[in-house]
Amino acid sequence: MKVSRIRKTNLFLANKGEWTFMRIAMITETFLPSTDGIVTRLCASIRWLEKQGHEVLVIAPDLGVSHFEGTPIAGVPAHTFFLYKDKKYSFFSRKVKKHLIEFQPDIVHVVNPAFLGVSGIYYTKRLGLPLVASYHTHVPKYAEYYRLPFLKPILWWYFRSLHNRADVNLCTSKSVLEELRQKRFKHVHFWKRGVDTAQYHPGHFDAEMRERLTRGNKDKKILLYVGRLAPEKDIEKIRKVLEESNDYCLAIVGDGPHRAYLEAYFKGTDTIFTGFLHGDELARAYASSDIFVFPSTTETLGLVLLEAMSSGLPVVAAQSGPTSEQIEHGRTGLLYDPDDTNDFVQCVLKLKDDHYRKSLGMEAHQTSQAIGWDAPSSQLLEFYKKTIKKHHRTAVLLRESN
């Protein structure tokens, strides 16, 4: 397949040096109605890009949603995967080629390529289109949690092979960027973090939500966890806090393959499982809680940290590269040694002090207010522009050499 099958870009006006609109195809392993940090980031980026006059097509597993705020979603048949039976994925499909030819994008962004993303990379290269890929999930690190450590080298090879076919690769934390470079990923750049500071705000406190999360024990301090319920999240560590102190209760917001196990594990403790919460309901859950707990060390960013901080919560998180980039220990939250469960417990117990807890929460809120979605979305557009220029320079050099 040659580039002639796709319209040639005319976005750059050589006489003025200005850009007009572009058509952007985003191919993602996960999208609405699923909710996670990847979906949150994509939705924010799409809103901003559409507002600037660009046209976006999302190619994603077909989960029954055909549009997002006017942006079309081209569904690809989805199936369950044995490691995540509660979630559907799309695999290699010629439908991706069909959608790309019909949409005629100026650039393709493959998000977190693993299954469907393989189709995206293959057909993007076949059609001669500029390609951006972004890395969001540390899948190789998950192998240990699923008792498959021998797969780690194979997984690193697999994801490196996919990403190194892209003109530009993006990742969402500086520590992960350095790790990817050490693993011989090419053309890797840092994509800034963001949060909806209006959606996640202390002003969304709701007495009814607090009563729901405490099951009527409103005097207890609420430990809040938000995210997928999976083995690699280390949620089990939180139980030790509940055993050490009767002053706390736990609200676990989210769902996933580990939920049944966790419900049994936390049986007999003051813990509520809410399932997924969305939109204003999730914002009220953040603002009506007291402390956000984040035991995971496998995240590439953890957008829930920023959502909690913007909502005025101090964060107690396992120390890792991504968490250290977002939390200033002793000022906006507390970082504990992930290998020392007692250190986690002691950090949470320090926040029994109302004054200390509230001062950390206030600092967390104020710090997060400088972080919105405009800057990372604008940065993404610049990456698109540079990728298109780079791709066409390379194409010209190849033609000249032949």
Tab-separated table of C-alpha atoms in Angstrom:
chain	number	residue	atom	x	y	z
A	1	MET	CA	0.000	0.000	0.000
A	2	LYS	CA	1.457	3.364	-1.028
A	3	VAL	CA	0.954	6.810	0.414
A	4	SER	CA	-1.004	7.775	-2.719
A	5	ARG	CA	-3.980	5.864	-1.307
A	6	ILE	CA	-4.143	8.466	1.478
A	7	ARG	CA	-4.495	12.160	0.749
A	8	LYS	CA	-1.238	14.057	1.023
A	9	THR	CA	-1.158	16.530	3.890
A	10	ASN	CA	-1.553	20.183	3.038
A	11	LEU	CA	-1.652	21.430	6.590
A	12	PHE	CA	1.462	23.558	6.377
A	13	LEU	CA	1.093	26.741	4.379
A	14	ALA	CA	4.609	27.320	3.129
A	15	ASN	CA	4.031	30.964	2.219
A	16	LYS	CA	2.889	31.906	5.737
A	17	GLY	CA	4.404	29.167	7.871
A	18	GLU	CA	1.071	28.548	9.587
A	19	TRP	CA	-0.875	25.408	10.381
A	20	THR	CA	-4.528	24.902	9.609
A	21	PHE	CA	-6.556	21.929	10.847
A	22	MET	CA	-5.423	18.323	10.796
A	23	ARG	CA	-7.156	14.966	10.862
A	24	ILE	CA	-5.985	12.778	13.719
A	25	ALA	CA	-6.738	9.063	14.076
A	26	MET	CA	-6.334	7.735	17.621
A	27	ILE	CA	-6.148	3.952	17.902
A	28	THR	CA	-6.497	2.832	21.503
A	29	GLU	CA	-6.771	-0.450	23.396
A	30	THR	CA	-9.264	1.099	25.822
A	31	PHE	CA	-11.920	3.787	25.565
A	32	LEU	CA	-15.401	4.640	26.764
A	33	PRO	CA	-17.383	3.352	28.555
A	34	SER	CA	-14.229	2.059	30.298
A	35	THR	CA	-12.730	4.502	32.778
A	36	ASP	CA	-9.047	4.691	33.626
A	37	GLY	CA	-6.205	7.174	33.395
A	38	ILE	CA	-5.697	6.510	29.690
A	39	VAL	CA	-9.335	7.214	28.858
A	40	THR	CA	-9.292	10.355	31.031
A	41	ARG	CA	-6.225	11.699	29.230
A	42	LEU	CA	-7.594	10.861	25.771
A	43	CYS	CA	-10.961	12.481	26.458
A	44	ALA	CA	-9.280	15.671	27.688
A	45	SER	CA	-6.968	15.746	24.660
A	46	ILE	CA	-9.803	15.141	22.207
A	47	ARG	CA	-11.907	17.943	23.722
A	48	TRP	CA	-9.015	20.376	23.384
A	49	LEU	CA	-8.067	19.303	19.843
A	50	GLU	CA	-11.656	19.526	18.601
A	51	LYS	CA	-11.969	22.965	20.208
A	52	GLN	CA	-8.913	24.079	18.216
A	53	GLY	CA	-10.629	22.993	14.999
A	54	HIS	CA	-8.937	19.649	14.434
A	55	GLU	CA	-10.865	16.522	13.476
A	56	VAL	CA	-10.400	13.340	15.496
A	57	LEU	CA	-11.433	9.747	14.858
A	58	VAL	CA	-11.128	7.203	17.688
A	59	ILE	CA	-10.623	3.556	16.682
A	60	ALA	CA	-11.255	1.372	19.716
A	61	PRO	CA	-12.809	-1.896	20.915
A	62	ASP	CA	-16.527	-1.893	20.157
A	63	LEU	CA	-18.165	-1.550	23.573
A	64	GLY	CA	-21.415	-0.036	22.337
A	65	VAL	CA	-20.377	3.647	22.311
A	66	SER	CA	-20.324	5.290	18.875
A	67	HIS	CA	-19.526	8.926	19.773
A	68	PHE	CA	-17.766	10.994	22.417
A	69	GLU	CA	-19.105	14.560	22.525
A	70	GLY	CA	-19.437	14.550	18.736
A	71	THR	CA	-16.181	12.704	18.028
A	72	PRO	CA	-16.887	9.431	16.167
A	73	ILE	CA	-15.708	6.142	17.648
A	74	ALA	CA	-15.057	3.453	15.046
A	75	GLY	CA	-15.620	0.187	16.860
A	76	VAL	CA	-13.631	-2.986	16.250
A	77	PRO	CA	-15.099	-6.334	17.445
A	78	ALA	CA	-13.989	-6.986	21.031
A	79	HIS	CA	-13.387	-10.190	22.965
A	80	THR	CA	-12.438	-11.189	26.510
A	81	PHE	CA	-8.798	-11.844	27.390
A	82	PHE	CA	-7.895	-14.620	29.821
A	83	LEU	CA	-5.896	-12.361	32.208
A	84	TYR	CA	-8.652	-9.704	32.372
A	85	LYS	CA	-11.894	-11.569	31.854
A	86	ASP	CA	-13.979	-8.599	32.997
A	87	LYS	CA	-12.676	-6.414	30.187
A	88	LYS	CA	-12.888	-6.802	26.405
A	89	TYR	CA	-10.065	-6.197	23.959
A	90	SER	CA	-9.787	-6.027	20.188
A	91	PHE	CA	-7.122	-7.953	18.331
A	92	PHE	CA	-5.595	-7.681	14.860
A	93	SER	CA	-8.277	-6.515	12.438
A	94	ARG	CA	-8.455	-5.355	8.817
A	95	LYS	CA	-11.189	-2.965	9.932
A	96	VAL	CA	-8.417	-0.660	11.112
A	97	LYS	CA	-7.143	-0.346	7.545
A	98	LYS	CA	-10.693	0.352	6.310
A	99	HIS	CA	-11.228	3.096	8.919
A	100	LEU	CA	-7.888	4.744	8.137
A	101	ILE	CA	-8.492	4.813	4.378
A	102	GLU	CA	-11.992	6.225	4.837
A	103	PHE	CA	-10.886	8.894	7.333
A	104	GLN	CA	-7.624	9.795	5.534
A	105	PRO	CA	-5.773	11.076	8.608
A	106	ASP	CA	-2.761	13.332	8.546
A	107	ILE	CA	-1.312	11.512	11.530
A	108	VAL	CA	-2.037	8.370	13.554
A	109	HIS	CA	-1.617	8.112	17.320
A	110	VAL	CA	-1.506	4.537	18.614
A	111	VAL	CA	-2.191	4.551	22.344
A	112	ASN	CA	-0.611	1.865	24.524
A	113	PRO	CA	-0.157	-0.629	21.656
A	114	ALA	CA	-0.593	-4.260	22.690
A	115	PHE	CA	-3.376	-5.972	20.704
A	116	LEU	CA	-5.449	-3.630	18.541
A	117	GLY	CA	-2.446	-1.329	18.421
A	118	VAL	CA	-0.565	-3.931	16.382
A	119	SER	CA	-3.125	-3.405	13.604
A	120	GLY	CA	-2.722	0.338	13.988
A	121	ILE	CA	1.050	0.222	13.640
A	122	TYR	CA	0.999	-2.270	10.766
A	123	TYR	CA	-1.536	-0.435	8.610
A	124	THR	CA	-0.180	3.017	9.456
A	125	LYS	CA	3.219	1.956	8.160
A	126	ARG	CA	1.687	0.248	5.117
A	127	LEU	CA	-0.218	3.416	4.265
A	128	GLY	CA	2.856	5.595	4.722
A	129	LEU	CA	1.407	7.766	7.466
A	130	PRO	CA	3.208	9.595	10.286
A	131	LEU	CA	2.952	7.610	13.535
A	132	VAL	CA	3.012	8.628	17.196
A	133	ALA	CA	2.815	5.951	19.896
A	134	SER	CA	2.333	6.507	23.615
A	135	TYR	CA	3.325	4.227	26.492
A	136	HIS	CA	0.970	4.182	29.483
A	137	THR	CA	1.080	0.771	31.172
A	138	HIS	CA	4.043	-1.119	32.642
A	139	VAL	CA	2.818	-4.509	31.413
A	140	PRO	CA	6.257	-6.197	31.781
A	141	LYS	CA	6.188	-5.410	35.505
A	142	TYR	CA	2.800	-7.122	35.827
A	143	ALA	CA	4.379	-10.478	34.996
A	144	GLU	CA	5.612	-10.927	38.566
A	145	TYR	CA	2.136	-10.341	40.016
A	146	TYR	CA	0.693	-12.997	37.726
A	147	ARG	CA	3.513	-15.414	38.648
A	148	LEU	CA	4.968	-15.298	35.162
A	149	PRO	CA	8.352	-13.589	35.776
A	150	PHE	CA	9.993	-15.489	32.900
A	151	LEU	CA	7.827	-13.450	30.505
A	152	LYS	CA	9.380	-10.088	31.433
A	153	PRO	CA	12.221	-10.159	28.845
A	154	ILE	CA	9.777	-11.313	26.162
A	155	LEU	CA	7.295	-8.558	27.042
A	156	TRP	CA	9.982	-5.864	26.985
A	157	TRP	CA	11.104	-7.138	23.565
A	158	TYR	CA	7.506	-7.162	22.307
A	159	PHE	CA	6.637	-3.621	23.404
A	160	ARG	CA	10.010	-2.242	22.295
A	161	SER	CA	9.458	-3.778	18.847
A	162	LEU	CA	6.061	-2.103	18.562
A	163	HIS	CA	7.111	1.320	19.819
A	164	ASN	CA	10.300	1.457	17.765
A	165	ARG	CA	8.187	1.420	14.606
A	166	ALA	CA	6.794	4.844	15.556
A	167	ASP	CA	8.282	8.151	14.442
A	168	VAL	CA	7.834	9.506	17.981
A	169	ASN	CA	7.092	7.811	21.309
A	170	LEU	CA	5.508	9.517	24.313
A	171	CYS	CA	5.387	8.541	27.985
A	172	THR	CA	3.818	10.254	30.966
A	173	SER	CA	6.577	10.409	33.590
A	174	LYS	CA	10.256	11.299	33.465
A	175	SER	CA	11.304	8.240	35.430
A	176	VAL	CA	9.532	5.947	32.947
A	177	LEU	CA	11.133	7.892	30.092
A	178	GLU	CA	14.600	7.055	31.449
A	179	GLU	CA	13.611	3.420	31.947
A	180	LEU	CA	12.327	3.141	28.374
A	181	ARG	CA	15.518	4.648	27.022
A	182	GLN	CA	17.522	2.112	29.048
A	183	LYS	CA	15.376	-0.605	27.463
A	184	ARG	CA	16.371	0.767	24.017
A	185	PHE	CA	13.067	2.420	23.120
A	186	LYS	CA	13.744	5.089	20.483
A	187	HIS	CA	12.556	8.681	20.037
A	188	VAL	CA	10.961	8.830	23.517
A	189	HIS	CA	9.607	12.127	24.865
A	190	PHE	CA	7.851	13.212	28.045
A	191	TRP	CA	4.125	14.039	27.765
A	192	LYS	CA	3.029	16.331	30.595
A	193	ARG	CA	0.431	15.334	33.175
A	194	GLY	CA	-2.899	17.089	33.682
A	195	VAL	CA	-6.051	17.163	35.782
A	196	ASP	CA	-9.488	18.771	35.542
A	197	THR	CA	-9.164	21.278	38.383
A	198	ALA	CA	-12.813	22.337	38.150
A	199	GLN	CA	-14.173	18.788	38.247
A	200	TYR	CA	-11.944	17.718	41.141
A	201	HIS	CA	-12.242	20.343	43.857
A	202	PRO	CA	-12.792	20.418	47.650
A	203	GLY	CA	-16.002	22.355	47.014
A	204	HIS	CA	-17.669	19.139	45.863
A	205	PHE	CA	-17.858	17.832	49.441
A	206	ASP	CA	-21.191	16.074	49.943
A	207	ALA	CA	-22.558	14.966	53.319
A	208	GLU	CA	-24.671	12.208	51.757
A	209	MET	CA	-21.647	10.803	49.939
A	210	ARG	CA	-19.644	10.860	53.171
A	211	GLU	CA	-22.416	8.976	54.971
A	212	ARG	CA	-22.467	6.437	52.145
A	213	LEU	CA	-18.703	5.872	52.215
A	214	THR	CA	-18.586	5.573	56.018
A	215	ARG	CA	-21.811	3.543	56.212
A	216	GLY	CA	-23.097	6.097	58.660
A	217	ASN	CA	-19.950	6.204	60.824
A	218	LYS	CA	-19.271	9.794	59.832
A	219	ASP	CA	-16.732	10.372	62.593
A	220	LYS	CA	-14.328	7.889	61.040
A	221	LYS	CA	-11.631	9.115	58.694
A	222	ILE	CA	-12.098	7.777	55.170
A	223	LEU	CA	-9.189	6.129	53.388
A	224	LEU	CA	-10.019	6.295	49.684
A	225	TYR	CA	-8.653	4.108	46.901
A	226	VAL	CA	-9.686	4.708	43.268
A	227	GLY	CA	-8.628	2.482	40.396
A	228	ARG	CA	-8.768	-0.937	38.800
A	229	LEU	CA	-8.876	-3.842	41.202
A	230	ALA	CA	-6.010	-6.016	40.032
A	231	PRO	CA	-3.173	-7.918	41.738
A	232	GLU	CA	-0.484	-5.435	40.674
A	233	LYS	CA	-2.185	-2.620	42.613
A	234	ASP	CA	-1.148	-4.056	46.040
A	235	ILE	CA	-4.469	-3.012	47.592
A	236	GLU	CA	-4.140	-5.740	50.241
A	237	LYS	CA	-1.585	-3.598	52.094
A	238	ILE	CA	-4.341	-1.228	53.227
A	239	ARG	CA	-5.912	-3.835	55.516
A	240	LYS	CA	-3.019	-3.499	57.969
A	241	VAL	CA	-4.047	0.099	58.700
A	242	LEU	CA	-7.600	-0.972	59.536
A	243	GLU	CA	-6.225	-3.633	61.870
A	244	GLU	CA	-3.981	-1.121	63.630
A	245	SER	CA	-6.579	1.612	64.161
A	246	ASN	CA	-10.340	1.762	64.523
A	247	ASP	CA	-10.304	5.435	63.548
A	248	TYR	CA	-10.335	4.636	59.832
A	249	CYS	CA	-12.681	3.103	57.305
A	250	LEU	CA	-11.859	2.257	53.699
A	251	ALA	CA	-13.733	3.057	50.489
A	252	ILE	CA	-12.552	1.139	47.421
A	253	VAL	CA	-13.835	2.749	44.226
A	254	GLY	CA	-13.393	0.731	41.055
A	255	ASP	CA	-13.730	-2.753	39.679
A	256	GLY	CA	-11.599	-5.417	38.086
A	257	PRO	CA	-10.571	-9.078	38.028
A	258	HIS	CA	-9.330	-8.989	41.638
A	259	ARG	CA	-12.562	-7.705	43.189
A	260	ALA	CA	-13.974	-11.016	44.463
A	261	TYR	CA	-10.648	-11.863	46.086
A	262	LEU	CA	-10.400	-8.423	47.710
A	263	GLU	CA	-13.963	-8.565	49.020
A	264	ALA	CA	-13.077	-11.823	50.773
A	265	TYR	CA	-9.723	-10.449	51.955
A	266	PHE	CA	-11.281	-7.346	53.545
A	267	LYS	CA	-14.239	-9.226	55.030
A	268	GLY	CA	-14.723	-8.259	58.652
A	269	THR	CA	-13.135	-4.821	58.225
A	270	ASP	CA	-14.872	-1.469	57.830
A	271	THR	CA	-14.561	-1.477	54.035
A	272	ILE	CA	-17.034	-0.595	51.296
A	273	PHE	CA	-16.705	-1.538	47.622
A	274	THR	CA	-18.600	0.962	45.460
A	275	GLY	CA	-17.756	-0.316	41.990
A	276	PHE	CA	-16.879	2.301	39.388
A	277	LEU	CA	-18.026	5.872	40.039
A	278	HIS	CA	-18.064	8.445	37.251
A	279	GLY	CA	-18.201	12.198	36.728
A	280	ASP	CA	-19.736	14.261	39.501
A	281	GLU	CA	-20.292	11.200	41.685
A	282	LEU	CA	-16.587	10.379	41.609
A	283	ALA	CA	-15.699	14.022	42.280
A	284	ARG	CA	-17.939	13.981	45.360
A	285	ALA	CA	-16.301	10.769	46.580
A	286	TYR	CA	-12.866	12.394	46.420
A	287	ALA	CA	-13.958	15.632	48.081
A	288	SER	CA	-15.885	13.829	50.834
A	289	SER	CA	-12.960	11.609	51.898
A	290	ASP	CA	-9.960	12.326	54.127
A	291	ILE	CA	-6.869	10.510	52.824
A	292	PHE	CA	-6.038	9.012	49.445
A	293	VAL	CA	-4.041	5.771	49.636
A	294	PHE	CA	-2.035	4.484	46.679
A	295	PRO	CA	-0.011	1.292	47.281
A	296	SER	CA	0.854	0.547	43.627
A	297	THR	CA	4.440	0.702	42.364
A	298	THR	CA	3.677	-0.366	38.775
A	299	GLU	CA	2.083	2.857	37.510
A	300	THR	CA	3.557	4.987	34.737
A	301	LEU	CA	1.834	8.064	36.195
A	302	GLY	CA	-1.297	7.520	38.291
A	303	LEU	CA	-3.706	10.310	37.292
A	304	VAL	CA	-5.837	9.453	40.328
A	305	LEU	CA	-3.099	11.035	42.460
A	306	LEU	CA	-3.679	14.390	40.784
A	307	GLU	CA	-7.453	14.006	41.019
A	308	ALA	CA	-7.157	13.358	44.751
A	309	MET	CA	-4.745	16.235	45.284
A	310	SER	CA	-6.931	18.632	43.313
A	311	SER	CA	-9.828	17.527	45.547
A	312	GLY	CA	-7.877	18.592	48.630
A	313	LEU	CA	-6.735	15.169	49.848
A	314	PRO	CA	-3.270	14.369	51.169
A	315	VAL	CA	-1.871	11.288	49.441
A	316	VAL	CA	-0.084	8.390	51.103
A	317	ALA	CA	1.669	6.557	48.271
A	318	ALA	CA	4.345	3.949	47.737
A	319	GLN	CA	7.551	5.666	46.758
A	320	SER	CA	8.346	5.198	43.067
A	321	GLY	CA	9.603	7.326	40.221
A	322	PRO	CA	6.148	8.509	39.072
A	323	THR	CA	4.800	9.160	42.600
A	324	SER	CA	7.932	11.120	43.549
A	325	GLU	CA	7.380	13.381	40.532
A	326	GLN	CA	3.924	14.344	41.805
A	327	ILE	CA	4.095	14.243	45.604
A	328	GLU	CA	6.436	16.280	47.765
A	329	HIS	CA	6.942	14.225	50.917
A	330	GLY	CA	5.800	16.078	54.012
A	331	ARG	CA	4.246	18.913	52.015
A	332	THR	CA	1.553	17.547	49.678
A	333	GLY	CA	1.491	13.983	50.956
A	334	LEU	CA	3.614	11.174	52.363
A	335	LEU	CA	5.739	8.640	50.484
A	336	TYR	CA	6.494	5.336	52.179
A	337	ASP	CA	8.926	2.513	51.571
A	338	PRO	CA	6.946	-0.027	49.480
A	339	ASP	CA	8.970	-2.884	50.989
A	340	ASP	CA	7.979	-1.918	54.549
A	341	THR	CA	4.285	-2.413	55.341
A	342	ASN	CA	4.794	-0.855	58.759
A	343	ASP	CA	6.108	2.333	57.138
A	344	PHE	CA	2.835	2.592	55.222
A	345	VAL	CA	0.827	2.133	58.421
A	346	GLN	CA	2.858	4.737	60.299
A	347	CYS	CA	2.436	7.290	57.504
A	348	VAL	CA	-1.345	6.885	57.590
A	349	LEU	CA	-1.432	7.053	61.392
A	350	LYS	CA	0.453	10.368	61.298
A	351	LEU	CA	-2.579	11.822	59.549
A	352	LYS	CA	-4.800	11.258	62.577
A	353	ASP	CA	-3.651	14.768	63.427
A	354	ASP	CA	-6.419	16.867	61.847
A	355	HIS	CA	-4.260	19.975	61.525
A	356	TYR	CA	-1.421	18.109	59.810
A	357	ARG	CA	-3.788	16.209	57.507
A	358	LYS	CA	-5.651	19.339	56.451
A	359	SER	CA	-2.465	21.336	55.906
A	360	LEU	CA	-1.111	18.635	53.569
A	361	GLY	CA	-4.454	18.506	51.763
A	362	MET	CA	-4.499	22.270	51.319
A	363	GLU	CA	-0.966	22.261	49.901
A	364	ALA	CA	-1.884	19.375	47.597
A	365	HIS	CA	-4.880	21.305	46.282
A	366	GLN	CA	-2.950	24.526	45.751
A	367	THR	CA	-0.081	22.756	44.007
A	368	SER	CA	-2.400	20.923	41.623
A	369	GLN	CA	-4.212	24.086	40.544
A	370	ALA	CA	-1.338	24.993	38.242
A	371	ILE	CA	-1.840	21.721	36.348
A	372	GLY	CA	-4.701	21.642	33.863
A	373	TRP	CA	-5.278	19.815	30.594
A	374	ASP	CA	-4.544	22.718	28.220
A	375	ALA	CA	-0.749	22.460	28.501
A	376	PRO	CA	-0.425	18.688	27.890
A	377	SER	CA	-2.977	18.874	25.057
A	378	SER	CA	-1.148	21.758	23.402
A	379	GLN	CA	2.102	19.843	23.858
A	380	LEU	CA	0.529	16.823	22.144
A	381	LEU	CA	-0.420	18.948	19.148
A	382	GLU	CA	3.181	20.157	18.886
A	383	PHE	CA	4.357	16.546	18.911
A	384	TYR	CA	1.933	15.828	16.060
A	385	LYS	CA	3.257	18.751	14.030
A	386	LYS	CA	6.889	17.791	14.570
A	387	THR	CA	6.142	14.146	13.733
A	388	ILE	CA	4.491	15.101	10.436
A	389	LYS	CA	7.476	17.277	9.493
A	390	LYS	CA	9.934	14.545	10.496
A	391	HIS	CA	8.005	11.896	8.586
A	392	HIS	CA	7.867	13.920	5.391
A	393	ARG	CA	11.548	14.890	5.594
A	394	THR	CA	12.395	11.192	5.893
A	395	ALA	CA	10.116	10.350	2.954
A	396	VAL	CA	11.801	12.993	0.777
A	397	LEU	CA	15.282	11.695	1.673
A	398	LEU	CA	14.254	8.132	0.835
A	399	ARG	CA	12.872	9.205	-2.540
A	400	GLU	CA	16.023	11.171	-3.328
A	401	SER	CA	18.284	8.266	-2.336
A	402	ASN	CA	16.379	6.008	-4.736
